[in-house]
Amino acid sequence: MILFTEYPGYDGWYNNPTNPNWGAADMPLRRLVPPAYSDGSYKPSGHNRASPLELSEAIMKGETGHRSFLNRTVLMTFFGQQVVEEILDAQRPGCPPEYFNIPLPEGHIPNAPKDFQMPFLRTRYDMNTGYSPNSPRQQLNEVTPYLDGGLIYGTSKAWADALREFHGGRLSRSHRGNYPHENDIGLPMANPPPPAEAHNHTLRNAERFFKLGNPRGNENPFLLTFGILLFRYHNYWADYFAARQPGWNDEKIYNEARKWTIAIYQNIVLYEWLPAFLNLQETPSYSGYNQHVHPGISHVFQSAAMRFGHTLVPPGVIRRTTQCEYIKTTVHSSYHPNKDAKSGHHGIRTCNSYWNPQVTILEHDIEPILLGMASQITEREDNIITEDLRGMVFGPLEFSRRDLMALNIQRGRDHGLPDYNTIRDYLGLGRKESFEDINNVGNNSKSAIDKNIIRRLKNISGNIDNIDVWVGGLLETTSDGPGELFHHVILDQFLRIRDGDRFWFENINNGLFTRHNITTIRNTFLKDVVVAATDITNDDIQYDVFHYNKGDPCYDVGEAMDLLIINSTSMEECTKIHTFDYFTGSEIAYLVSFGAILLWIFACVLLLIILSKATRWWKMKEQKRRAVQQSMEHISNILTYTGVKEWRGFDAPCISVIVALGAKAITVYGKDFNEKRHVINLNNTKKLSFYITVDQGCRYFRVKMEKEYDLVLMFSSRVSRQKFIGDMEGFLGSLKIMIKTKELTHDMMLFGSITKQQRQKTLERFFRTAFAHALSQDLDPSDMDTVCWSAEIAQEVLGCRLTKQEFAEALSMQPKSLFVEQMFEVVDKENFGTISFRDLLDMLIIFAKGSPEDKLRLMFDVYDIGRTGTLSREEFKAMLKSMLEGMSGTIEQDSVEELIDSMFEKAGFKEKDNLNFRNFLKLMGEHKKHFDRVYIGVAGGNYREEKVIPAYPATKGGSLRRAETLIRAYKQIEGKKENKYRRTLKDLRYVKTVNAKYSRTSFERRILATTRFIENNRLRIFHLVLYFLVLFGIFAERAYYFTIEREHAGLRQIAGYGVSITRGAASAMLFTFSIILLTMCRNLLTKLRQTFLNRFIPFDSALAFHKIVAFSALFFTIIHCIGHALNFYHISTQPADDLLCLFRDYFHRSHELPKFQYWLYNTITGFTGVLLVIVTAIIFIFSSQYARKNSFNLFWITHNLYIILYILMMLHGTGQLVQRPFFHLFFVGPAVVFIFDKLVSVSKKKVTLIVKRAELLPSNVTFLEFQRPSHFEYKSGQWVRLSCPGMGNTEYHPFTLTSAPHEDTLTVHVRAVGPWTTKLYHLFDPINLKGLSYPKICLDGPFGEGHQDWYQFDVAVLIGGGIGVTPYASILKDIISKTNSNSRISCKKVYFIWVTRTQKHFEWLTDIIREVEDNDKTGLVCVHLFITQFYQKFDLRTTMLYICERHFQKISNRSLFTGLRSITHFGRPHFTSFLNSVQKHHPDVKRFGVFSCGPPGMTHNVETACSELNKYGTAGFVHHYENF
């Protein structure tokens, strides 16, 4: 007894309880024969078979219009199509798409592009198959093989519910009548482009379709007719049960109506349609349900046998009424573009009705179509296929018409079907021995196949064992229908479907029907369904709707009208094939988008340059403002004239100037007094020449002075000129200067003027010629206008005279300098107030070829101010001061007095106040050798600058000079009881060194240098190599995955290796952008470098590593962007269906064709990608050295965009455009550490510190002393980040602590070089404070760096340049503290080198150095000061300062210029020589620590010196540096 009714399911699962997946939807097709994949696993079979298109053209082409042998109707043919749709759907392409395109034979499509192919996509398959011959690829059937009403109700509960009305058990109806409801909810119905509209290149909205259980049910009006018929038939049963069973609810009525509809459909298919299709007397009887029968659709059935129906398809279908009237087509019958061509035909053309079925249906409803199909005899059972299928079936937009027969052949190969004979053999049907045996050609009266067809096949294929099963099976066709092979496969399939279906209507055990019900169903046929569901009556249609014979309704009328069968010539033509480029519509967006990105990058660079120049302009403006203010104060009592322009030559525009008369000079200033452009010194001037123009408005005025270039002024009017001339005459008259005035025409005046440019050219020739003569050099022809000067030019050079102003400029000194005035007076032998060519040449010859006595004589004469022949003590003092004027140097008065007294006393002139030349020679006798190579530095000269500062006897040869180096080192002098640690002259030794004779070759030295480099940087090299190996591994893993493991994935096939590179680059980017956070964890790095890990990890290189990671991130970002530029192009060229497959998370309706702009701007991946490029460009461009140097604020602001960058990166991956996001796998760890580190910094920043003392030091240095926070521990050489809330922002800037760890307060020295530091300088200016308390500051740190490890080396060399000495201030203080406390210091010697422009720049450091000297009882520290703002090393002025410095050092044990006991040098240090000297002074030390901090140029020179010395293998120099 059955307690409840189990209705059939939708998806086929558990139809067979023993094997629940048998017959389920989306399960693999069943193989009756083993596959024949070319590789045994998945590659298509038949690679050596004939072209599918060639076979179609040769075997299946022919005239249509031949009647079926058995008078089968078109109704039977199209009913067969919907039967196939009911049990089989294996058409959907695989995902990712795999193209197996069909090459076009030459001339197949006229004017087709070269290599044009018919698109073909391989079908979906079980992704767990196809990896080996043991598990070959298995294609899927997306519907159940059962006759369970899937094409009416769908194959899922969700789909079925979408079709229901949920009232009275009915299916939902359209508002347009008794049709299924329109697809307004967007069910994923198949929606290829209608080929009749292919000329429009558009896709139509699937909402126009009717909702059916079969996604492909709207393919053509004939298939749709059956869908509507069965829809109505279900509602017929629903109304029937609702009327007779008022107690049933909607669900019960629906399920009962569905049960009866399915059962009757099963009966029609198996017991009515199948016998007609196979020409059976009757279907084999049902013996009951068999759970061991697999109902699955076989590959041979799907790919070949069931496609036999294609030969029966007519080119069109007629429509008739119940009154036997045949309906002609109208303009509303199809979408054919030619209105005239589509009207007046009796048939609806099959090829032009694809995917536009509603047009025909809605014109006259389904009844005329049903009657027409039942009254039309189908095509003959033969090999000929109508062109509506063979060449004109629908296709994608890019190929609107395809050949279905070629697709049939290609589908069999896609599924790996063996050849025709192999399948026959496996099925026990026997092999065919020859082509003629296929259909017994010539001896088979039932075959309509011409023997020429067999001959063509033989010529094309060549071998009976090398033909496709579809071709061979089709050629077996007889008048009975399918041949032996197809008949066997089809019958077997339907019997298995019936016998393996537990819910088959005849299975009395399933409880669905009683025996009486089964009898009723068995007696219900398709005619009964048509009559029940339509307005057609029993008399309007024949009983056997699958055959049409004499005596059936309207047969005679149709025969008389010759409409029992129609051919293609009696209907409209099929529309032509059209192609389509999917990139159409994306071109402009593509170019504009990537052009805009490039433009954005260029704009960022341009903005950076503009803002940097604006910043420099602002600084210059401030400097000019101050200069103007000073100038205004200077000229407050001087006559000035504005509104005047200076004429500078024919090739240069006039510029506005201000002319000032006063202080015995005519001075021309630039606009707003921003510069002095021209000064005419009127001292010793007797006369001037005025020239005025008498034409063109009389506005020009020229002042001419001998040996000067002319001053040509242009006034706004004649009146203003006259006023100026009048004032000028009065001014010159007061100076008793004679004026000669001459009137000229405008052209004569200007052509006769000597411009500044001409004067400079003359001076250049003047100096070059003078130096060439003095040094016995030949003139360089490139310096002359021509190879030989003309007599005129030579005369000009020889007649040229230098003014004092020009002479001062040549010496790079001020005209009022005592040295300039006295030297000028000595050289100007004739007292003309100018220097002639001969005067200058005499001076240069003295310096070039003269003896030391000659040079000393010149110096004596220069400073013999009164020309008395003696040099007084005051004049000697004036000489020293004048030599310091150009170098901003100063000497204390007491030191000068002590120096002069000592020098006079040593020479035996203690009682003398005046020295003659002989006395002067004796005074300088000890130092005379220093004057051997002395010269006078003149602009335009060609003296060679040496790299070291020697002091050589005149007798030494050049080779020996080059081999010697001046060694400045301290040596402890023992045995001196009065002061054990006093440094005397003996500490300053000239150590003679000669070039060593190294046995190693240059190659060996390079190897040694490389070895030493690796040794010194082994940790950095190891971790750098490790980093790049990991980075490459991450890149390679993704690249390999998409190249090999995803080789046949759709995106890989579309984009090629581009997707492999972009995915590899993307993974590398994720790693670099994550790991870069760790390099910015300053607190963590500072703590870790104090642990044992510092021996294995170079934490001091965090900043350099940060830059390396950033550059590698930028590199992979560029690769990723370029790759995606190509990938987006490829994506934009793909069909919409392929894109739905590739990007499943980016759903779009089937009528929507995503363009490039959609992917870039309408997807989260694309849009965030654009934003990422924008943000990345900003960050990296404004992180450049140029940006940090010229506009640090921009660097600071833009670098803080990293938060937005990481947010966008996370959002970028959530789009899952290509793969699941895994940024978090790289990011989470570093992000947690970074956030924790930031929280530590924030906790420190919350505490504001009180500034206890602030001072403004020379060189715009701000000294700040502030309270030390509790528990603030640091080491000497460490740095902090400071912020000042009083400045109105939260910017933090790094500064090295200049205080020592033992001090109770913290100090920093901040030089004003940028906007923030300048603002800080002014903020703490006492004038601006106006007695208020100091602003508070916030502190972040401390942070470690390499300088704090100075004590780890036996000998440490500390080199500071400019403000870069700040870390060493702390270290030096720390040394003092540890020395005084008798703390053990592992370092045995510390050399401190301070390179500064002048000693004034950082005078605050001298106090620290002095304290070091006073407390350094063990001689641990050796200090060397290099003052770079001095002239070249062998310049006369510098040499004299050296002499004085060394003498003063000897007598007082301290420097004349700094007051320190440290050695002072003039000029830039030669680090190679210095470090070489240190190495020789410590021969037992194997590793020297060199620490430098300063400008990049200096640290680079130090690095070069260390690398150079590391070549020779005596010792290693390990260099740590920081730049500012």
Tab-separated table of C-alpha atoms in Angstrom, residues 439-568:
chain	number	residue	atom	x	y	z
A	439	ASN	CA	25.689	1.633	-48.167
A	440	ASN	CA	26.120	-1.105	-50.721
A	441	VAL	CA	26.204	1.609	-53.349
A	442	GLY	CA	24.749	0.549	-56.688
A	443	ASN	CA	23.013	-2.494	-55.178
A	444	ASN	CA	20.792	-0.820	-52.579
A	445	SER	CA	17.424	0.154	-53.947
A	446	LYS	CA	16.520	1.860	-50.655
A	447	SER	CA	19.429	4.290	-50.836
A	448	ALA	CA	19.192	7.662	-52.538
A	449	ILE	CA	22.905	8.319	-52.144
A	450	ASP	CA	24.769	8.831	-55.388
A	451	LYS	CA	27.843	6.692	-55.924
A	452	ASN	CA	29.755	9.905	-56.773
A	453	ILE	CA	29.397	10.898	-53.138
A	454	ILE	CA	31.225	7.737	-52.089
A	455	ARG	CA	33.901	8.461	-54.675
A	456	ARG	CA	34.396	11.978	-53.301
A	457	LEU	CA	34.681	10.647	-49.798
A	458	LYS	CA	37.258	8.142	-50.927
A	459	ASN	CA	39.297	10.863	-52.626
A	460	ILE	CA	39.190	13.100	-49.558
A	461	SER	CA	39.706	10.539	-46.798
A	462	GLY	CA	41.763	7.945	-48.656
A	463	ASN	CA	41.212	5.245	-46.047
A	464	ILE	CA	37.979	3.590	-44.927
A	465	ASP	CA	39.399	3.483	-41.393
A	466	ASN	CA	39.953	7.234	-41.357
A	467	ILE	CA	36.451	8.668	-41.685
A	468	ASP	CA	34.367	10.290	-38.972
A	469	VAL	CA	31.453	8.416	-37.498
A	470	TRP	CA	28.998	11.179	-38.443
A	471	VAL	CA	30.046	10.981	-42.109
A	472	GLY	CA	30.009	7.176	-42.284
A	473	GLY	CA	26.776	6.855	-40.338
A	474	LEU	CA	25.030	9.444	-42.486
A	475	LEU	CA	26.033	7.636	-45.662
A	476	GLU	CA	24.361	4.479	-44.329
A	477	THR	CA	20.983	6.254	-44.567
A	478	THR	CA	18.223	4.451	-46.420
A	479	SER	CA	14.610	5.149	-47.207
A	480	ASP	CA	13.741	3.561	-43.875
A	481	GLY	CA	15.657	6.242	-42.071
A	482	PRO	CA	18.883	5.921	-40.082
A	483	GLY	CA	21.268	3.260	-41.281
A	484	GLU	CA	22.422	0.265	-39.317
A	485	LEU	CA	24.844	2.121	-37.016
A	486	PHE	CA	22.632	5.073	-36.132
A	487	HIS	CA	19.524	2.875	-35.834
A	488	HIS	CA	21.321	0.659	-33.340
A	489	VAL	CA	22.618	3.563	-31.251
A	490	ILE	CA	19.322	5.491	-31.210
A	491	LEU	CA	17.155	2.521	-30.310
A	492	ASP	CA	19.579	1.410	-27.615
A	493	GLN	CA	19.599	4.888	-26.122
A	494	PHE	CA	15.833	5.311	-25.853
A	495	LEU	CA	15.323	1.819	-24.473
A	496	ARG	CA	17.914	2.499	-21.772
A	497	ILE	CA	16.231	5.786	-20.975
A	498	ARG	CA	12.909	3.997	-20.561
A	499	ASP	CA	14.144	0.953	-18.693
A	500	GLY	CA	16.433	2.872	-16.374
A	501	ASP	CA	13.787	5.426	-15.303
A	502	ARG	CA	12.192	4.583	-11.973
A	503	PHE	CA	9.488	7.162	-12.648
A	504	TRP	CA	8.557	5.783	-16.053
A	505	PHE	CA	4.783	5.920	-16.390
A	506	GLU	CA	4.495	2.173	-17.037
A	507	ASN	CA	6.338	1.258	-13.827
A	508	ILE	CA	3.458	0.173	-11.674
A	509	ASN	CA	5.753	-0.010	-8.649
A	510	ASN	CA	6.472	3.700	-8.424
A	511	GLY	CA	2.910	4.455	-7.357
A	512	LEU	CA	2.375	7.233	-9.855
A	513	PHE	CA	-0.341	5.629	-11.963
A	514	THR	CA	-2.836	2.846	-11.775
A	515	ARG	CA	-3.093	0.310	-14.536
A	516	HIS	CA	-6.175	2.108	-15.769
A	517	ASN	CA	-4.206	5.344	-15.861
A	518	ILE	CA	-1.432	3.625	-17.777
A	519	THR	CA	-3.919	2.347	-20.343
A	520	THR	CA	-5.315	5.863	-20.728
A	521	ILE	CA	-1.840	7.260	-21.237
A	522	ARG	CA	-0.922	4.575	-23.751
A	523	ASN	CA	-3.965	5.584	-25.779
A	524	THR	CA	-3.091	9.283	-25.781
A	525	PHE	CA	-1.080	10.557	-28.735
A	526	LEU	CA	0.321	13.837	-29.984
A	527	LYS	CA	-2.888	14.625	-31.913
A	528	ASP	CA	-4.829	14.390	-28.647
A	529	VAL	CA	-2.412	16.811	-27.047
A	530	VAL	CA	-2.733	19.250	-29.946
A	531	VAL	CA	-6.528	19.084	-29.880
A	532	ALA	CA	-6.637	19.479	-26.093
A	533	ALA	CA	-4.203	22.410	-25.916
A	534	THR	CA	-5.105	24.381	-29.055
A	535	ASP	CA	-8.081	25.438	-31.123
A	536	ILE	CA	-7.386	22.649	-33.619
A	537	THR	CA	-10.125	20.036	-33.828
A	538	ASN	CA	-9.977	16.339	-34.653
A	539	ASP	CA	-11.041	17.050	-38.201
A	540	ASP	CA	-8.337	19.651	-38.816
A	541	ILE	CA	-5.391	17.312	-38.434
A	542	GLN	CA	-4.623	13.686	-39.306
A	543	TYR	CA	-4.497	10.967	-36.676
A	544	ASP	CA	-0.840	10.074	-37.437
A	545	VAL	CA	0.716	13.505	-37.259
A	546	PHE	CA	4.172	12.101	-38.090
A	547	HIS	CA	3.117	10.938	-41.545
A	548	TYR	CA	1.119	12.754	-44.213
A	549	ASN	CA	-0.664	10.615	-46.788
A	550	LYS	CA	-3.381	10.820	-49.373
A	551	GLY	CA	-6.743	11.431	-47.728
A	552	ASP	CA	-5.387	13.378	-44.797
A	553	PRO	CA	-6.842	16.887	-44.191
A	554	CYS	CA	-5.881	19.406	-46.921
A	555	TYR	CA	-3.604	16.869	-48.676
A	556	ASP	CA	-5.202	17.435	-52.064
A	557	VAL	CA	-5.058	21.210	-51.722
A	558	GLY	CA	-1.429	21.081	-50.807
A	559	GLU	CA	-0.627	18.717	-53.611
A	560	ALA	CA	-2.433	20.958	-56.063
A	561	MET	CA	-0.495	23.983	-54.848
A	562	ASP	CA	2.754	22.002	-54.823
A	563	LEU	CA	3.158	22.760	-51.112
A	564	LEU	CA	3.551	19.266	-49.762
A	565	ILE	CA	7.276	20.029	-49.779
A	566	ILE	CA	9.086	23.271	-50.464
A	567	ASN	CA	12.663	24.040	-51.436
A	568	SER	CA	14.937	26.983	-50.760
